[in-house]
mmCIF file of N, CA and C in Angstrom:
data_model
loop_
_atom_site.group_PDB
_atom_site.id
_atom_site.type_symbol
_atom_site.label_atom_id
_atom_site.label_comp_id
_atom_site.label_asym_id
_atom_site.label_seq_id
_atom_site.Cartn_x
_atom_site.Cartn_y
_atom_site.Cartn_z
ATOM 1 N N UNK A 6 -45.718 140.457 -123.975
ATOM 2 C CA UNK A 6 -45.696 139.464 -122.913
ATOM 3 C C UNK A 6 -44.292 138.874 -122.826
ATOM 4 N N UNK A 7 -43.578 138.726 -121.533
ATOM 5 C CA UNK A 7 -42.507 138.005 -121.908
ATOM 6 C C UNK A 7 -42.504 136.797 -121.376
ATOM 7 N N UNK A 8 -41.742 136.388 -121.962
ATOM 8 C CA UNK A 8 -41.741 134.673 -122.333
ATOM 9 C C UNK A 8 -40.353 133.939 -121.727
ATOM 10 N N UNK A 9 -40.826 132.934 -120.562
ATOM 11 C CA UNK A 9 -39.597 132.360 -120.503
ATOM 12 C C UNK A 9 -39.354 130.654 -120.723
ATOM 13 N N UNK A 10 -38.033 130.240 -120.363
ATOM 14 C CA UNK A 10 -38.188 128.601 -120.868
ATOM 15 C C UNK A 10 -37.282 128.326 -119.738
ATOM 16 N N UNK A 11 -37.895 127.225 -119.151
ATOM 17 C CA UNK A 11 -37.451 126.290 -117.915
ATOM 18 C C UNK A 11 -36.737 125.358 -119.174
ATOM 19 N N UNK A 12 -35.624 124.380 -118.537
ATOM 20 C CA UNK A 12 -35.241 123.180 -118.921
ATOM 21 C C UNK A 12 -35.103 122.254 -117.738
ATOM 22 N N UNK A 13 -36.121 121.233 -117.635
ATOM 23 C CA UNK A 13 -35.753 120.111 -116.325
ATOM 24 C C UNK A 13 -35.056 119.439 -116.603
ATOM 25 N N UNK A 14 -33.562 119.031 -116.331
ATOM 26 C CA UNK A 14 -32.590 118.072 -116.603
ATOM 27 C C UNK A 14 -32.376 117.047 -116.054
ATOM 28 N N UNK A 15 -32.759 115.664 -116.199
ATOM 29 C CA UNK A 15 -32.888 115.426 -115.923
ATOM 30 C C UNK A 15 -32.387 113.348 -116.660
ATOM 31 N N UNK A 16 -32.658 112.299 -115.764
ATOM 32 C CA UNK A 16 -32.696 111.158 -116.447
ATOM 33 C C UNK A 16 -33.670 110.833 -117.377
ATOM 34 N N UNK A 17 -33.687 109.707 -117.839
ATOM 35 C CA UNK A 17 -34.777 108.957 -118.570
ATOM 36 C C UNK A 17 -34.597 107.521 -118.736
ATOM 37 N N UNK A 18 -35.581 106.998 -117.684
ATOM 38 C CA UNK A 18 -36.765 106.974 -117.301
ATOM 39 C C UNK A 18 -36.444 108.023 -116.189
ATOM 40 N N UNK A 19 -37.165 108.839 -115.672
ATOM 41 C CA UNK A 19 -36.905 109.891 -114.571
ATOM 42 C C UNK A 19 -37.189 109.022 -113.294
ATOM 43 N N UNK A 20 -36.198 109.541 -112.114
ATOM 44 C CA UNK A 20 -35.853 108.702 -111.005
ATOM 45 C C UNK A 20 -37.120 110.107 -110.115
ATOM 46 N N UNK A 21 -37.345 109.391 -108.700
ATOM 47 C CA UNK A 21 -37.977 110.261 -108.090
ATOM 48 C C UNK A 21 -37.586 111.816 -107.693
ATOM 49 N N UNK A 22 -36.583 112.080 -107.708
ATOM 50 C CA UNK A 22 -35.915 113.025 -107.544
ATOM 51 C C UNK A 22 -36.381 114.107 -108.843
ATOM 52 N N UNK A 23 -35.652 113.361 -110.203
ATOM 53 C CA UNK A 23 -36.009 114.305 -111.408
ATOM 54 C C UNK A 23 -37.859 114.499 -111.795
ATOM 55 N N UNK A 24 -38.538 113.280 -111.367
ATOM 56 C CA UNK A 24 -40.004 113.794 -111.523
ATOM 57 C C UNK A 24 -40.029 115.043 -110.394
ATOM 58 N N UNK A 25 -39.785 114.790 -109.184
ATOM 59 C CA UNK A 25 -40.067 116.450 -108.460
ATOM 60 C C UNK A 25 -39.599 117.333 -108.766
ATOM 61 N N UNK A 26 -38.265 117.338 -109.451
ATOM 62 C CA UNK A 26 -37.819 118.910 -110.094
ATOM 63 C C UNK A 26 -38.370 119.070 -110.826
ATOM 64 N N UNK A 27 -38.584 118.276 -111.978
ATOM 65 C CA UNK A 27 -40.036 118.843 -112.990
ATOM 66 C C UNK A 27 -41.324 119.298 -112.661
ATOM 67 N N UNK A 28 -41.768 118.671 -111.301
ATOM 68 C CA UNK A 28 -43.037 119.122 -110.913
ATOM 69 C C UNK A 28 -42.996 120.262 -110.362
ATOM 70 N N UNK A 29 -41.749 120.679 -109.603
ATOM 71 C CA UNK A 29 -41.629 122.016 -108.859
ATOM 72 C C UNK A 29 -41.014 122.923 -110.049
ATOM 73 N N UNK A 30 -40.720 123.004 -110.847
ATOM 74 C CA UNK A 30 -40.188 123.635 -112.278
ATOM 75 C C UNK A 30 -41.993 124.021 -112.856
ATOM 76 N N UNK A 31 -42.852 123.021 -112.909
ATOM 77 C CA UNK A 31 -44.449 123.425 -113.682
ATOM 78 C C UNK A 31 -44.822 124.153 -112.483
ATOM 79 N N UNK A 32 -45.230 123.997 -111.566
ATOM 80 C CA UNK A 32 -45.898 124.258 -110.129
ATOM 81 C C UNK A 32 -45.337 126.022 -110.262
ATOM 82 N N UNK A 33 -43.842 126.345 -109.904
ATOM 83 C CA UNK A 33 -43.158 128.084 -109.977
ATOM 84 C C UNK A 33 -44.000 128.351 -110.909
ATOM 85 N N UNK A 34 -43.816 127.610 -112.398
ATOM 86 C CA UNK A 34 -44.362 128.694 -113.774
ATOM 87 C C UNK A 34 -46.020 129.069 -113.528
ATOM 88 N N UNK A 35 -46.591 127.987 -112.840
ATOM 89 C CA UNK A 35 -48.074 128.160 -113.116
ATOM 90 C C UNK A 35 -48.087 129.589 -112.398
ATOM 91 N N UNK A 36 -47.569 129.751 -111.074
ATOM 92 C CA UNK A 36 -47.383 130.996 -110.307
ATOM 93 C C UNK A 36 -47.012 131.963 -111.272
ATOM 94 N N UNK A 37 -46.240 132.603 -112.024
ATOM 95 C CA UNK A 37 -45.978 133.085 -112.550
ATOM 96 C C UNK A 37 -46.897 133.571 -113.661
ATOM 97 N N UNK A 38 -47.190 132.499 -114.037
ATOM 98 C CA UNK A 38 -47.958 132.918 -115.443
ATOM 99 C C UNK A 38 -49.005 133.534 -114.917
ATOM 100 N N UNK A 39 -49.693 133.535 -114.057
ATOM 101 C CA UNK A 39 -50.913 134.383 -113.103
ATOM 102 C C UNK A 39 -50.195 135.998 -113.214
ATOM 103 N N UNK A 40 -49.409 136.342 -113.257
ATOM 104 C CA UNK A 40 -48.805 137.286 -113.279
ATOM 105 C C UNK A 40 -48.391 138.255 -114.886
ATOM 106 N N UNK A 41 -49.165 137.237 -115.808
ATOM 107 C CA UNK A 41 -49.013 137.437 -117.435
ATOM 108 C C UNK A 41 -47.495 137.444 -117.661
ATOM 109 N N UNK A 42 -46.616 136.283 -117.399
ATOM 110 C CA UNK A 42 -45.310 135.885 -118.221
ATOM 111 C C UNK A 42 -45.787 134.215 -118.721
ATOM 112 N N UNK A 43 -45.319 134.164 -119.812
ATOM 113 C CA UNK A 43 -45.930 132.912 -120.527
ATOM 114 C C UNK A 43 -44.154 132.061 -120.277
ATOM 115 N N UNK A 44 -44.381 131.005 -119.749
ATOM 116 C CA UNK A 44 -43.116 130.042 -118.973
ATOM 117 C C UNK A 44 -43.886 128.773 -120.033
ATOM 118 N N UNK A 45 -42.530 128.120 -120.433
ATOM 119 C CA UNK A 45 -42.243 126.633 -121.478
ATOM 120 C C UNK A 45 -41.395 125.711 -120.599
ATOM 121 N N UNK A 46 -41.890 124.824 -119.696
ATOM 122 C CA UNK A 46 -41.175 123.628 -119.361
ATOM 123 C C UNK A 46 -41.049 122.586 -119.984
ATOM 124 N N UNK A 47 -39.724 122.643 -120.539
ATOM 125 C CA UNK A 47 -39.383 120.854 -121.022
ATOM 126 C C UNK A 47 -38.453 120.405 -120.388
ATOM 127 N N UNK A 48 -38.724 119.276 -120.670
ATOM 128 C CA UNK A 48 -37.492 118.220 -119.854
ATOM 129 C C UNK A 48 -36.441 117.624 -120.754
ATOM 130 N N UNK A 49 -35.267 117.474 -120.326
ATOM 131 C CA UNK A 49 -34.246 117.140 -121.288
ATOM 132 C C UNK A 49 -33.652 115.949 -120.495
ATOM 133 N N UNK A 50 -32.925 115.057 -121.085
ATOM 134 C CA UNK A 50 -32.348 113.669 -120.678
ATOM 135 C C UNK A 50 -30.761 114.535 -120.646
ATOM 136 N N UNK A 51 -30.132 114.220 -119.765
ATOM 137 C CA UNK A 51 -29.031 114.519 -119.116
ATOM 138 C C UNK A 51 -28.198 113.408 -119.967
ATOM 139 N N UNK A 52 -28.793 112.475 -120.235
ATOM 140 C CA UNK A 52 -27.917 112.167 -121.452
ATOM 141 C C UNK A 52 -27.315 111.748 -122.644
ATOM 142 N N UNK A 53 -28.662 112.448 -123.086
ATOM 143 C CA UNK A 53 -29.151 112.824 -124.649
ATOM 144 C C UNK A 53 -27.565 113.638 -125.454
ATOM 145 N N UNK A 54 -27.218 113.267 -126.928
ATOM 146 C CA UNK A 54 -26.655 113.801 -127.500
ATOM 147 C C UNK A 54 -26.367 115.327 -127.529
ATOM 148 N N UNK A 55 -27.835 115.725 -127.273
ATOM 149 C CA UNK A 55 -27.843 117.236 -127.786
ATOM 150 C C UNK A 55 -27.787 117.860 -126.297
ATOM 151 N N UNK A 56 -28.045 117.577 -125.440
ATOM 152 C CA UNK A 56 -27.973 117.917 -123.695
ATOM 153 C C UNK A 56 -26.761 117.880 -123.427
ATOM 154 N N UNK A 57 -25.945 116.955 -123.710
ATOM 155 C CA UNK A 57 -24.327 117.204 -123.483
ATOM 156 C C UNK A 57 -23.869 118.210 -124.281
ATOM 157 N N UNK A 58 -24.106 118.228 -125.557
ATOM 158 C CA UNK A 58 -23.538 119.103 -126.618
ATOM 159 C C UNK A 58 -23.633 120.581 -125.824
ATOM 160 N N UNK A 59 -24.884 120.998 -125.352
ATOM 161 C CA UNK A 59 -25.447 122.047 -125.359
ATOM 162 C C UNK A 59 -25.004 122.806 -123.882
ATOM 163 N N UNK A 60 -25.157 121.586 -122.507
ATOM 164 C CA UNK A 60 -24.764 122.380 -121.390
ATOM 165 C C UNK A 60 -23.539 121.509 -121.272
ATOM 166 N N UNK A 61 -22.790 120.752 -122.192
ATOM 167 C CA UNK A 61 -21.040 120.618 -121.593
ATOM 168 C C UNK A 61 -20.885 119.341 -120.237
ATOM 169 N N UNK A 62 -22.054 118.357 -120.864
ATOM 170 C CA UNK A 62 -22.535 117.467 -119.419
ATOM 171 C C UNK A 62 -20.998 116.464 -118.966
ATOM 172 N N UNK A 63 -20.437 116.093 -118.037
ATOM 173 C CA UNK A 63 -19.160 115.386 -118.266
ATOM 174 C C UNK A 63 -18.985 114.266 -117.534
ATOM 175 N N UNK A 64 -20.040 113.907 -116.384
ATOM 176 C CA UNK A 64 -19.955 113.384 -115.796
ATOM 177 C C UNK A 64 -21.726 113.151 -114.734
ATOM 178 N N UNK A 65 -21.992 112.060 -114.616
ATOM 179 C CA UNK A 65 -23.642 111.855 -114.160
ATOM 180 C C UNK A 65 -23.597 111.164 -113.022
ATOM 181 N N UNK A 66 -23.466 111.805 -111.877
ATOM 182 C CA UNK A 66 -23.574 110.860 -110.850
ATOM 183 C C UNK A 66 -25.826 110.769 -110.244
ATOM 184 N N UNK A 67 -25.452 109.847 -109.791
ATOM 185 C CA UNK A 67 -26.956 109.452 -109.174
ATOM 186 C C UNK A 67 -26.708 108.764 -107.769
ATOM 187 N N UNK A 68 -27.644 109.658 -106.930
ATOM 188 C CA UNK A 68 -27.510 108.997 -105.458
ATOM 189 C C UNK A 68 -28.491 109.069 -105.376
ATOM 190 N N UNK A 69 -29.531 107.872 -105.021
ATOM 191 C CA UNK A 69 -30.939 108.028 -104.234
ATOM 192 C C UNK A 69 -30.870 108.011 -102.990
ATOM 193 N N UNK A 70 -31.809 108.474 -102.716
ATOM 194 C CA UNK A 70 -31.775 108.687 -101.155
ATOM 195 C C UNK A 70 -33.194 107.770 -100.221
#
């Protein structure tokens, strides 16, 4: 079976914006997994220690709309 891993990046507390990318990030996998690929969504804080470390974060802008 292959196996994949979403990362939602996102704030914390999550703004409306980052709850819908997470929801549309679960919503694709459920599609998918109907298809026998097993999908792992987690969410990561954009600016968490290890989230910068890892994707090189340098700068966080936020615009609501």
């Amino acid at each position: 079976m292959k196996e994949i891993m979403v990362e939602a990046i996102g704030v914390d507390p999550p703004c409306p914006r980052c709850k819908q990318t997470e929801e549309n990030a679960k919503k694709a996998a459920s599609k998918i997994v109907e298809e026998g690929v097993k999908v792992e969504v987690t969410k990561l804080n954009v600016t968490a220690k290890e989230t910068i470390e890892k994707y090189g974060v340098l700068m966080l802008s936020l615009i609501h709309i």
